[in-house]
CSV table of C-alpha atoms and ligand atoms in Angstrom, one decimal:
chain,number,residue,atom,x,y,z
A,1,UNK,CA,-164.3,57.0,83.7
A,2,UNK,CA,-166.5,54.5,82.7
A,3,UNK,CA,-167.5,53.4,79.4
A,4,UNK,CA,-171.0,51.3,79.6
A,5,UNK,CA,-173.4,51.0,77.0
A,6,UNK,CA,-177.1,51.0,78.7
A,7,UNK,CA,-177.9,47.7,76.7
A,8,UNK,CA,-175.2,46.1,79.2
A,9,UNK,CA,-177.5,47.5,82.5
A,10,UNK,CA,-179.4,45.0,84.2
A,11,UNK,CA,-181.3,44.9,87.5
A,12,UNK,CA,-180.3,42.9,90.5
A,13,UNK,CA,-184.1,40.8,90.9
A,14,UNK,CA,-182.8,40.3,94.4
A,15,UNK,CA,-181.9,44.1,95.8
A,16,UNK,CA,-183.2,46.1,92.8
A,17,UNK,CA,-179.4,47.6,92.1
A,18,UNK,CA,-178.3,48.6,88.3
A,19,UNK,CA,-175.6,46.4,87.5
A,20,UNK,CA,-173.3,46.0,84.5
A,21,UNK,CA,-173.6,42.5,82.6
A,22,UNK,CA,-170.1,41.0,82.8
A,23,UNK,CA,-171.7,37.6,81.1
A,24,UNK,CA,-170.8,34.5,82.6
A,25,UNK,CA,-170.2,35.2,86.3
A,26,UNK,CA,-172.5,38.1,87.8
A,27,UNK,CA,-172.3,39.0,91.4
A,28,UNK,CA,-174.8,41.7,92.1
A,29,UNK,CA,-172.4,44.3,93.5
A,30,UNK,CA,-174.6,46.4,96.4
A,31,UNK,CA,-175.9,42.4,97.5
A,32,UNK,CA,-173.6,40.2,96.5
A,33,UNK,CA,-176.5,37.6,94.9
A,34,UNK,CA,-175.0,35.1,92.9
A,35,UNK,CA,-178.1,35.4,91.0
A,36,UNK,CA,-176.1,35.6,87.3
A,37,UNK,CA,-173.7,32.4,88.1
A,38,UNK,CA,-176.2,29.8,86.7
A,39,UNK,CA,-177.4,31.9,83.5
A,40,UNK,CA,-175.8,28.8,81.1
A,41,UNK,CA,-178.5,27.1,82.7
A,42,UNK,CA,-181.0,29.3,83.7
A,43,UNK,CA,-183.8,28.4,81.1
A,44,UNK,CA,-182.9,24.6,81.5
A,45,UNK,CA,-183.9,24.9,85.2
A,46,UNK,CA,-187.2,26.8,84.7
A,47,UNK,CA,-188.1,24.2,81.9
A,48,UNK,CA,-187.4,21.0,84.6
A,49,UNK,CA,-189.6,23.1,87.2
A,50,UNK,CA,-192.7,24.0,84.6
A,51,UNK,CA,-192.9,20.5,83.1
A,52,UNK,CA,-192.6,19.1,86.7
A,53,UNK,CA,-195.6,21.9,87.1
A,54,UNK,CA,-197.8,20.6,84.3
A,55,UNK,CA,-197.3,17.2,84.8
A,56,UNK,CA,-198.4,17.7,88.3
A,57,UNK,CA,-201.2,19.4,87.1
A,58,UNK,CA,-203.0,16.3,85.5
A,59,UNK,CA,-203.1,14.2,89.0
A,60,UNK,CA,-204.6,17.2,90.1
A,61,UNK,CA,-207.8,17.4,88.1
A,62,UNK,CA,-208.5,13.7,88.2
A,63,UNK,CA,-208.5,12.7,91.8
A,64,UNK,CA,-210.5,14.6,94.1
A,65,UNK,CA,-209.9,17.9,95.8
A,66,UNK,CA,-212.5,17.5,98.3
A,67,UNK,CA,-213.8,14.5,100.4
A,68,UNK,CA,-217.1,14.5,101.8
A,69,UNK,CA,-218.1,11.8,104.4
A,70,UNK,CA,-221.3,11.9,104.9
A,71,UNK,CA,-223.7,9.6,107.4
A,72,UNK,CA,-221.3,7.0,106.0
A,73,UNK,CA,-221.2,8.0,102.0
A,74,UNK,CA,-218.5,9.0,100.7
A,75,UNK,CA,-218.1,11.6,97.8
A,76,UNK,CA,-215.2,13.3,96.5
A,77,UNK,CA,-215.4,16.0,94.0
A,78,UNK,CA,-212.8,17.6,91.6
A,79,UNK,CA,-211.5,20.9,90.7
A,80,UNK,CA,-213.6,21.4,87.7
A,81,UNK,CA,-216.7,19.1,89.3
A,82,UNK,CA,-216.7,21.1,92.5
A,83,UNK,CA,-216.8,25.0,90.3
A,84,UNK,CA,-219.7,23.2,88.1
A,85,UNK,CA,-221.8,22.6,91.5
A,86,UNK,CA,-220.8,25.5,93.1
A,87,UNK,CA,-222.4,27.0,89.9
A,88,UNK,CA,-225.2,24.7,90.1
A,89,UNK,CA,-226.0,26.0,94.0
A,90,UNK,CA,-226.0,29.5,93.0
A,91,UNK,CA,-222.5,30.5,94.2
A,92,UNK,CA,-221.5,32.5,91.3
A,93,UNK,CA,-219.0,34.9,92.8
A,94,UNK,CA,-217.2,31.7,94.5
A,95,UNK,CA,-217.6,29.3,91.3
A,96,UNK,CA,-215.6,32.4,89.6
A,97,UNK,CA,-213.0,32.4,92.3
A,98,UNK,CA,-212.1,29.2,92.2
A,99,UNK,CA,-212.3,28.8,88.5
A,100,UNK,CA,-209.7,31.6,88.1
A,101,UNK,CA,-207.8,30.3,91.0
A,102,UNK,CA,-207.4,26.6,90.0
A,103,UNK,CA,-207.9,27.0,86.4
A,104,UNK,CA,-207.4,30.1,84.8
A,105,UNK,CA,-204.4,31.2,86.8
A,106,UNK,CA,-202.7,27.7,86.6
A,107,UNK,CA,-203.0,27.2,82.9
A,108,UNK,CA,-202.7,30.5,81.6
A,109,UNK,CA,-198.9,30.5,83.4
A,110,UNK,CA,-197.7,27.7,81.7
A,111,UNK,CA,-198.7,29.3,78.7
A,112,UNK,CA,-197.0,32.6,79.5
A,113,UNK,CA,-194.5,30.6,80.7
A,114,UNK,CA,-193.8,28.4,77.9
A,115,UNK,CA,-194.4,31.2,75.3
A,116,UNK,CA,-191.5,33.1,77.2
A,117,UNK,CA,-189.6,29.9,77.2
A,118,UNK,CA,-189.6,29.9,73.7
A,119,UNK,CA,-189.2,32.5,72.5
A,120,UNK,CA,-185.5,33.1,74.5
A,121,UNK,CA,-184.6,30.4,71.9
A,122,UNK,CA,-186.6,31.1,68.9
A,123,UNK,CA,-187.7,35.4,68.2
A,124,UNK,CA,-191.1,35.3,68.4
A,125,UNK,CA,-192.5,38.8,68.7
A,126,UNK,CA,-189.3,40.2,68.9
A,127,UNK,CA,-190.6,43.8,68.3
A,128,UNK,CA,-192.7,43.8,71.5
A,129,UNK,CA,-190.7,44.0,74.4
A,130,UNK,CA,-192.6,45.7,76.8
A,131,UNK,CA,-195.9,43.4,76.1
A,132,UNK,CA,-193.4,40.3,77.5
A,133,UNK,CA,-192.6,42.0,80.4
A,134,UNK,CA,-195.9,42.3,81.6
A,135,UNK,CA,-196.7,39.4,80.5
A,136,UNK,CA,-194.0,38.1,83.3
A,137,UNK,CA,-194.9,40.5,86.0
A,138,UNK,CA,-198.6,39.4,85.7
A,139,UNK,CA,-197.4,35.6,86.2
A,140,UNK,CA,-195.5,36.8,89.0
A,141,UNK,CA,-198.3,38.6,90.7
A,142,UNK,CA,-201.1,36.8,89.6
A,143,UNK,CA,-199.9,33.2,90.1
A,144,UNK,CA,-200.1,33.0,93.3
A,145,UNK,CA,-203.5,33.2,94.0
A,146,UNK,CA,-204.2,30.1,92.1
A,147,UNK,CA,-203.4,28.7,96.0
A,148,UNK,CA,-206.7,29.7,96.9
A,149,UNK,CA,-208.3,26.3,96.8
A,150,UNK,CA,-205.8,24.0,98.5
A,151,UNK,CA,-206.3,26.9,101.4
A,152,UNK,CA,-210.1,26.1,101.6
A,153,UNK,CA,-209.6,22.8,101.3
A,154,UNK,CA,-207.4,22.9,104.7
A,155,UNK,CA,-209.7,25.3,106.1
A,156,UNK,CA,-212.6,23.1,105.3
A,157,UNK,CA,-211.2,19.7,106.4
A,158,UNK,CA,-210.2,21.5,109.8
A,159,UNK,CA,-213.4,22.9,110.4
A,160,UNK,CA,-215.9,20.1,109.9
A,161,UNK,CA,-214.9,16.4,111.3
A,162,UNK,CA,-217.9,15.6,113.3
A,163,UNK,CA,-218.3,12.1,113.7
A,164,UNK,CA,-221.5,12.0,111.0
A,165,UNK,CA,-219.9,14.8,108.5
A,166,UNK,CA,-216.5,15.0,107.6
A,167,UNK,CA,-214.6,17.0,104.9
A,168,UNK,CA,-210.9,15.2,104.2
A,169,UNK,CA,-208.3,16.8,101.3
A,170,UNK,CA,-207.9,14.5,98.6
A,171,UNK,CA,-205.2,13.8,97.1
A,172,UNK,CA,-205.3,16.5,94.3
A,173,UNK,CA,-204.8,18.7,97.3
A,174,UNK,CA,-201.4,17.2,97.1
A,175,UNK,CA,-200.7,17.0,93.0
A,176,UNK,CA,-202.5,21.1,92.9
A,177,UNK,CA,-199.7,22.8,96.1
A,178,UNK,CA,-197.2,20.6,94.3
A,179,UNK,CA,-198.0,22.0,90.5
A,180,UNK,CA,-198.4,25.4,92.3
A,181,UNK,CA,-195.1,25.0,93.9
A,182,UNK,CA,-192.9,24.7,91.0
A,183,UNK,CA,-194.7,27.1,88.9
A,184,UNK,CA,-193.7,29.6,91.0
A,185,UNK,CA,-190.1,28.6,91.3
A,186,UNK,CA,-190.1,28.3,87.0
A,187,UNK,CA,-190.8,31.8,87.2
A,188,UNK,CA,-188.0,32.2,89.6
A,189,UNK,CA,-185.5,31.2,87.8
A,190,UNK,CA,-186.7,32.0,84.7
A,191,UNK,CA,-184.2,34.9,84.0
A,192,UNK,CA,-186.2,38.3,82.5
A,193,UNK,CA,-183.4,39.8,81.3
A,194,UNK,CA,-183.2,36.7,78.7
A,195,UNK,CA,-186.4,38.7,77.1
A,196,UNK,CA,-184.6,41.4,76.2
A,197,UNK,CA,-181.3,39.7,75.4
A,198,UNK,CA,-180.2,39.4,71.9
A,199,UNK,CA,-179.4,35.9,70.7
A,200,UNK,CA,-175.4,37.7,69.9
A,201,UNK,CA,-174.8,38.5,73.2
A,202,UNK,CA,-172.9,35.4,74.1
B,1,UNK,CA,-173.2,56.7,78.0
B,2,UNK,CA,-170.2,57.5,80.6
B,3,UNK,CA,-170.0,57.3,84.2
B,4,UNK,CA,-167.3,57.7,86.9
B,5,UNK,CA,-167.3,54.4,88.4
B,6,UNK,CA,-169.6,50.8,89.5
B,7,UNK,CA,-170.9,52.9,92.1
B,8,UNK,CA,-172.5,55.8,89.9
B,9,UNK,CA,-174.9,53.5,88.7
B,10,UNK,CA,-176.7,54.0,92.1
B,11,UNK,CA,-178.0,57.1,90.3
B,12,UNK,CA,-179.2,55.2,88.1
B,13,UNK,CA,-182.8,52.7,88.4
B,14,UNK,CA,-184.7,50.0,86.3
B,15,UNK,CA,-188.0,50.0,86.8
B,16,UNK,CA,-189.0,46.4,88.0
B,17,UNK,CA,-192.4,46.3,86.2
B,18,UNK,CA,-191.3,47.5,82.4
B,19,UNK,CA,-187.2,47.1,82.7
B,20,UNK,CA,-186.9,50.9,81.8
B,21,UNK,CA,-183.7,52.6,82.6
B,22,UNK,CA,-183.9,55.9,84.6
B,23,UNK,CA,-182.0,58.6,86.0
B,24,UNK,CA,-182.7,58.7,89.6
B,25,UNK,CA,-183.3,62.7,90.9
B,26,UNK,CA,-183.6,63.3,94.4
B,27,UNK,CA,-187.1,63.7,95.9
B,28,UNK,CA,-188.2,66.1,98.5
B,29,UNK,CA,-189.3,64.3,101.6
B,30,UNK,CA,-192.5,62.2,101.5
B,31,UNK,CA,-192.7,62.5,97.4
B,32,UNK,CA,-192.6,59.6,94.8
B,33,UNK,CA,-191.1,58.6,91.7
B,34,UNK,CA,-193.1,56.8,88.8
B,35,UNK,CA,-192.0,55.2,85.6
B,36,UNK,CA,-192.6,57.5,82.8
B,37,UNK,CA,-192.7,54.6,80.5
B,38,UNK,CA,-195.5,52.6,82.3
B,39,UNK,CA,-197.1,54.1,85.7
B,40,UNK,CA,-195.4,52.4,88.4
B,41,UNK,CA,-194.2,53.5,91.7
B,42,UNK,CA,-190.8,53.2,91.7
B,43,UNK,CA,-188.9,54.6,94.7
B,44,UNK,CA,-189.9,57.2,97.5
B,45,UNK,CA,-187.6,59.6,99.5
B,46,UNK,CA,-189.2,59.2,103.1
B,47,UNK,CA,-187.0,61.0,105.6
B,48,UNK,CA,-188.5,58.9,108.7
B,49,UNK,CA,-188.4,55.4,107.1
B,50,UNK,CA,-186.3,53.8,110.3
B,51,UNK,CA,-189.5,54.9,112.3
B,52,UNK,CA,-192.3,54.2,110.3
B,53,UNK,CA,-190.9,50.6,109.6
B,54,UNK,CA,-189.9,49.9,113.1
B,55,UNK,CA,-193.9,51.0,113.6
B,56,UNK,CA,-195.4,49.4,111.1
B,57,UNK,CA,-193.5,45.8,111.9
B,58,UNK,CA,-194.2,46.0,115.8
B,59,UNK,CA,-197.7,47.0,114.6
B,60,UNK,CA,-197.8,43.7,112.0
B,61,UNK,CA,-196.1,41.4,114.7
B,62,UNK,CA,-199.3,42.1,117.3
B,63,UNK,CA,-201.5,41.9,114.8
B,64,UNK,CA,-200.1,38.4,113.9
B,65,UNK,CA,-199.3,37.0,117.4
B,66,UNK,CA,-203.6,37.6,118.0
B,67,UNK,CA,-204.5,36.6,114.6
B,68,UNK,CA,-202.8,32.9,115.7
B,69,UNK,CA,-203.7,32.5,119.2
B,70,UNK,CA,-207.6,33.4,118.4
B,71,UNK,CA,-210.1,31.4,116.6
B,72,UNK,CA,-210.8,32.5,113.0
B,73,UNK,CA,-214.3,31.4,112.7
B,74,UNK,CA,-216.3,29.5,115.2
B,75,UNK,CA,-219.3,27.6,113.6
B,76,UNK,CA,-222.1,25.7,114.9
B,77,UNK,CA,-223.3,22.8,113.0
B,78,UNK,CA,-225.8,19.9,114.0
B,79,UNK,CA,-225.4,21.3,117.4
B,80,UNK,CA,-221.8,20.8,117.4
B,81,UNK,CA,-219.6,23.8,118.3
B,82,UNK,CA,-216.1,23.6,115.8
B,83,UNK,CA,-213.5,26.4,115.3
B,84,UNK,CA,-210.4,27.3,113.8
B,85,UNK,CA,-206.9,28.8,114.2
B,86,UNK,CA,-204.2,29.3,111.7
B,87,UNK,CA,-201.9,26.9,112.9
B,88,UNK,CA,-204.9,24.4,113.3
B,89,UNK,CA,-205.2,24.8,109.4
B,90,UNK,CA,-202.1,23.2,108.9
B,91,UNK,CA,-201.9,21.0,111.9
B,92,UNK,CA,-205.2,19.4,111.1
B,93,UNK,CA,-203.5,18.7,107.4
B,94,UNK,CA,-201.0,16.8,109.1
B,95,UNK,CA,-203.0,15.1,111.4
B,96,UNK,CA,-204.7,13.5,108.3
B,97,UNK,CA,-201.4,12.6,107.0
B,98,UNK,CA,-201.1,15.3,104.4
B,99,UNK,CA,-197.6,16.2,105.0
B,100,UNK,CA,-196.7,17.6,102.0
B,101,UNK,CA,-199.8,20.1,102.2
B,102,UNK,CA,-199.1,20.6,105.5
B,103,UNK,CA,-195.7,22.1,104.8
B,104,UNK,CA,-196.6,24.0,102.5
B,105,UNK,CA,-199.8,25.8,104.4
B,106,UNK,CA,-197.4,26.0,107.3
B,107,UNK,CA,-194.8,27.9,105.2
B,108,UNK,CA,-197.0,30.5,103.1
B,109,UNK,CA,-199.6,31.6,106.0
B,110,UNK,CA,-197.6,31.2,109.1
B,111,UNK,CA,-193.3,30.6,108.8
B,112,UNK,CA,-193.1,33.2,105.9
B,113,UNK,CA,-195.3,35.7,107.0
B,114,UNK,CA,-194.4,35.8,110.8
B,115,UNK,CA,-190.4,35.6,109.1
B,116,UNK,CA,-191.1,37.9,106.9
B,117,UNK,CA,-191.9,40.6,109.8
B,118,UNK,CA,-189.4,39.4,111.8
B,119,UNK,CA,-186.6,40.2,109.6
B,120,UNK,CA,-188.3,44.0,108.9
B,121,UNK,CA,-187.8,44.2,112.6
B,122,UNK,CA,-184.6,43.4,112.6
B,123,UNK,CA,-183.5,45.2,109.5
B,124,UNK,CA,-185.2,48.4,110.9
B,125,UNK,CA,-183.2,48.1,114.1
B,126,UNK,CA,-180.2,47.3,113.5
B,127,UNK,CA,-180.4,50.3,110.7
B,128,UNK,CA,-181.9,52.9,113.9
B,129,UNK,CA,-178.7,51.5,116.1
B,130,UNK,CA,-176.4,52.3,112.9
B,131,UNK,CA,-174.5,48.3,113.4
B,132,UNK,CA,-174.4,45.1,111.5
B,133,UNK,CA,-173.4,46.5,108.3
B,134,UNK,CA,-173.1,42.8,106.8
B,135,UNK,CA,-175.7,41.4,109.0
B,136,UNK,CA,-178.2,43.8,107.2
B,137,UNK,CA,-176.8,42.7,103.9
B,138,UNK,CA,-177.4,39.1,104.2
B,139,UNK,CA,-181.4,40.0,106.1
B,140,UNK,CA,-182.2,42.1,103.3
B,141,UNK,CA,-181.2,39.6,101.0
B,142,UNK,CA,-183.4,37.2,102.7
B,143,UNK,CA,-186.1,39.8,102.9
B,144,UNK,CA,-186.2,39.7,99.2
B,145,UNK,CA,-186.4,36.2,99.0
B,146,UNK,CA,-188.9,35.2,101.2
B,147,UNK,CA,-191.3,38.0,100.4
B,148,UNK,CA,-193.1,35.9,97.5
B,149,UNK,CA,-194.0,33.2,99.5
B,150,UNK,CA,-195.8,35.2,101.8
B,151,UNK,CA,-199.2,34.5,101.6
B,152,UNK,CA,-201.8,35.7,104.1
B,153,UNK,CA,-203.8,38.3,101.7
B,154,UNK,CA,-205.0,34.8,99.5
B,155,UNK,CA,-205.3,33.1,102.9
B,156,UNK,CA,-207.8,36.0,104.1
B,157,UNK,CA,-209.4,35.4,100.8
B,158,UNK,CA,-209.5,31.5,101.0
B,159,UNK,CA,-211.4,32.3,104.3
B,160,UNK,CA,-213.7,34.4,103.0
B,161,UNK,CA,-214.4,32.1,100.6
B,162,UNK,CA,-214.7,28.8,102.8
B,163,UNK,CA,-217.1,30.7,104.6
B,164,UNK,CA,-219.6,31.4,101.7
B,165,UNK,CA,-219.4,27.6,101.3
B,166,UNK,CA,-220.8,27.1,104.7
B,167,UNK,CA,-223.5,29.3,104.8
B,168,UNK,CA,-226.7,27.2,105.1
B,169,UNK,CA,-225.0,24.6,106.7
B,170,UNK,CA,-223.8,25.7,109.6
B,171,UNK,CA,-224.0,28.7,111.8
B,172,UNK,CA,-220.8,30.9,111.6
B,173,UNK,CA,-219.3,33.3,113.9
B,174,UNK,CA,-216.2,35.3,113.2
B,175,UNK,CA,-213.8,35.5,116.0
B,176,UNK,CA,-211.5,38.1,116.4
B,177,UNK,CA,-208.3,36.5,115.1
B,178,UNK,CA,-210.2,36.9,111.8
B,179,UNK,CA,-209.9,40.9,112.4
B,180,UNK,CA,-206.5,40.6,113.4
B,181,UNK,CA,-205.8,39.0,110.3
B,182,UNK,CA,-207.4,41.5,107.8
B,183,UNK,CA,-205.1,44.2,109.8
B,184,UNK,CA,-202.0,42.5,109.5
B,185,UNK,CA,-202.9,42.0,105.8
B,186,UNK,CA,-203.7,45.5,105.3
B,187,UNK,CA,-200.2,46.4,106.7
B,188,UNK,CA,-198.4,43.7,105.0
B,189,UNK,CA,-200.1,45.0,101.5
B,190,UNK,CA,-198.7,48.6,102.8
B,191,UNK,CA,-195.7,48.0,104.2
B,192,UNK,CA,-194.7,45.5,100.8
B,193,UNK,CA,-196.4,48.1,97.9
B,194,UNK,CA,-195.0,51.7,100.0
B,195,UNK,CA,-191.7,50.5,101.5
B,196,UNK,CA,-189.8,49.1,98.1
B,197,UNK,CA,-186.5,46.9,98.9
B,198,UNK,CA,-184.3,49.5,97.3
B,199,UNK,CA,-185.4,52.4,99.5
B,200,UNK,CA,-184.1,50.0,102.4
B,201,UNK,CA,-180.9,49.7,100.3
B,202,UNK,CA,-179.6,53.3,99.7
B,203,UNK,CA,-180.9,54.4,103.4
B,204,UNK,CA,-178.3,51.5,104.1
B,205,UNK,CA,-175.8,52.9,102.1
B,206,UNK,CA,-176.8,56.7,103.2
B,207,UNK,CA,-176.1,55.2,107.1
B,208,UNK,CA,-172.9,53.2,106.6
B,209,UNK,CA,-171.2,54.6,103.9
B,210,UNK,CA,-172.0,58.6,104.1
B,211,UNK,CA,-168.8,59.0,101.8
B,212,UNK,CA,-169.4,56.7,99.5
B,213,UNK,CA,-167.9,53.2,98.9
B,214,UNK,CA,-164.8,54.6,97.3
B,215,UNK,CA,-164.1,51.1,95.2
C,301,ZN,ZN1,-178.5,42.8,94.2
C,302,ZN,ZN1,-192.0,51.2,84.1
């Protein structure tokens, strides 16, 4: 017989399994995910990737998202430039779209992200559990969507290069898939059982 | 709260959406299990999983093999005739020297997509041939992992959305790949939302170790 105290269950991200915290050194034991072994560094990791994230996510609002040769003129536009003139043309549904996508999305995960960050260190709103967790599973499946743009942009700039009209990425193409890119790994390593965990647990 | 051993806690299941600890009961065939804290679909007892996997990933692979090798959207503008492929998407990205783009696209609509199939095919057969206990350990675990990254449904989207940019500038024509890929979508959304990892996991058990683990 077995003495565990539900507290000590966890769930195996990886294979779904319950599994008993053993502290430093969990092994998953139905997939054998080493997923546990870097907990002493767990947030330290998800903190490099978000600030990488945000700090990615400057570049990508002030150069160009999308280059437009045209008869010889060139004219790139930016995140926020190219949802005010889809706006300004009349696209309303696709000026939302994108707004969520590039903006929205992006910026309200490194808040979520960063709140969740936190508050492992500090309690902040210890008495609402469950409003965290969703908090994380929205940033899970919300997040990425925000890739919707770099996807047109590719779609675009393969679609139209006539020799008169052209549509080339620019290079907050680059900064936005690379800001995307580690948001979604800071949420990957960002441990959720460290929400629940009580500061006396080590 | 006392159990017999490690292995009794596979009566046991967290709901992935609200961390809520439950007591799994057995289901009768085709019926599912919710969270009765938040909602959620947790697990399903599905008596002809091997099958309908097996079905469903052959069914997904077809769907993606057209969806590649057919043009997306064909579109006429100032006379000249331009179309698309997936993998022209991202070959087009590196042809104007966005590499690190260009990885990335390649990745989330065409390696982990097609990869992600693959390994349901795999998983599902070796399972129906009842060999590779390990092997179907380490694919599942992959599975898992390369799930995320899979991104054709925001792809389809992106499309969708490229497309309402173009109108009044150029003539559009949808090819058929563009079909293909709203059906594998639709049975990546199905096969990802109805067929949960952990299913996979105690049929795996249920097939290799009918006795239990005794550890
Ligand atoms: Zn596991
Ligand atoms: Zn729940």
């Amino acid at each position: 017989m077995l003495e565990v105290d539900p507290k000590q269950l966890i769930r195996c991200p990886i294979c779904e399994a319950v599994n008993i915290d053993k502290g430093k050194s969990n092994c998953c034991r139905r997939c054998e995910s080493a997923i546990y072994h870097h907990r002493r560094f767990k947030t330290e990791r998800s903190w490099a990737f978000l600030i990488t994230a945000i700090i990615a996510y400057i570049p990508a609002n002030l150069y160009p998202m999308l280059i437009t040769k045209q008869f010889g003129m060139v004219e790139g536009s930016t995140i926020v430039g190219g949802v005010i003139l889809l706006w300004e043309h009349g696209s309303y549904p696709i000026a939302v779209v994108i707004f969520f996508a590039s903006i929205v999305i992006p910026v309200m995960k490194f808040f979520i992200l960063l709140y969740l960050l936190i508050s492992v260190k500090y309690p902040l709103g210890k008495e609402r559990k469950v409003d965290k967790h969703k908090l994380y599973y929205m940033t899970e499946v919300v997040g990425p969507w925000s890739m919707v743009d770099v996807f047109v942009v590719a779609i675009l700039s393969a679609l139209i290069h006539l020799s008169n009209i052209q549509i080339v990425a620019g290079t907050a193409a680059t900064a936005f898939a690379i800001s995307v890119f580690f948001t979604l790994l800071a949420a990957h390593a960002f441990d959720e059982r460290l929400i629940q965990e009580s500061p006396y647990r080590f | 709260m006392k159990i017999e051993n490690e292995e009794a806690l596979d009566d046991f299941i967290i709901c992935h959406k609200c961390q809520t600890l439950h007591h799994e009961i057995p289901l009768r065939d085709g019926a599912m299990a919710y969270c009765s804290a938040c909602g959620t679909m947790m697990y399903r007892y599905d008596s002809h999983l091997i099958d309908r996997g097996l079905a469903l990933s052959i069914t997904a692979l077809i769907f993606f093999f057209v969806a590649n090798f057919f043009p997306i959207v064909k579109i006429e503008i100032l006379g000249h005739a331009q179309f698309i492929t997936i993998p022209k998407t991202f070959l087009s990205l590196f042809e104007h020297g966005f590499y690190i783009v260009g990885i990335f696209c390649s990745f989330l609509i065409f390696i982990f997509p097609l990869g992600v199939f693959l390994l349901y095919l795999w998983i599902f057969t070796l399972l129906k041939l009842q060999r590779g206990e390990r092997l179907t350990r380490r694919l599942l675990v992959l599975l898992s992992r390369s799930i995320p990254w899979s991104m054709s449904d925001i792809f389809l989207l992106s499309i969708l959305v490229s497309l309402v940019k173009l109108i009044g500038y150029a003539q559009i024509e949808i090819g058929t790949a563009f079909w293909a890929l709203v059906l594998f979508v639709a049975v990546d959304l199905y096969i990802t939302k109805m067929i949960r990892i952990s299913e996979i996991w105690m049929l795996h058990k249920r097939l290799f170790f009918p006795q239990g683990r005794g550890c």
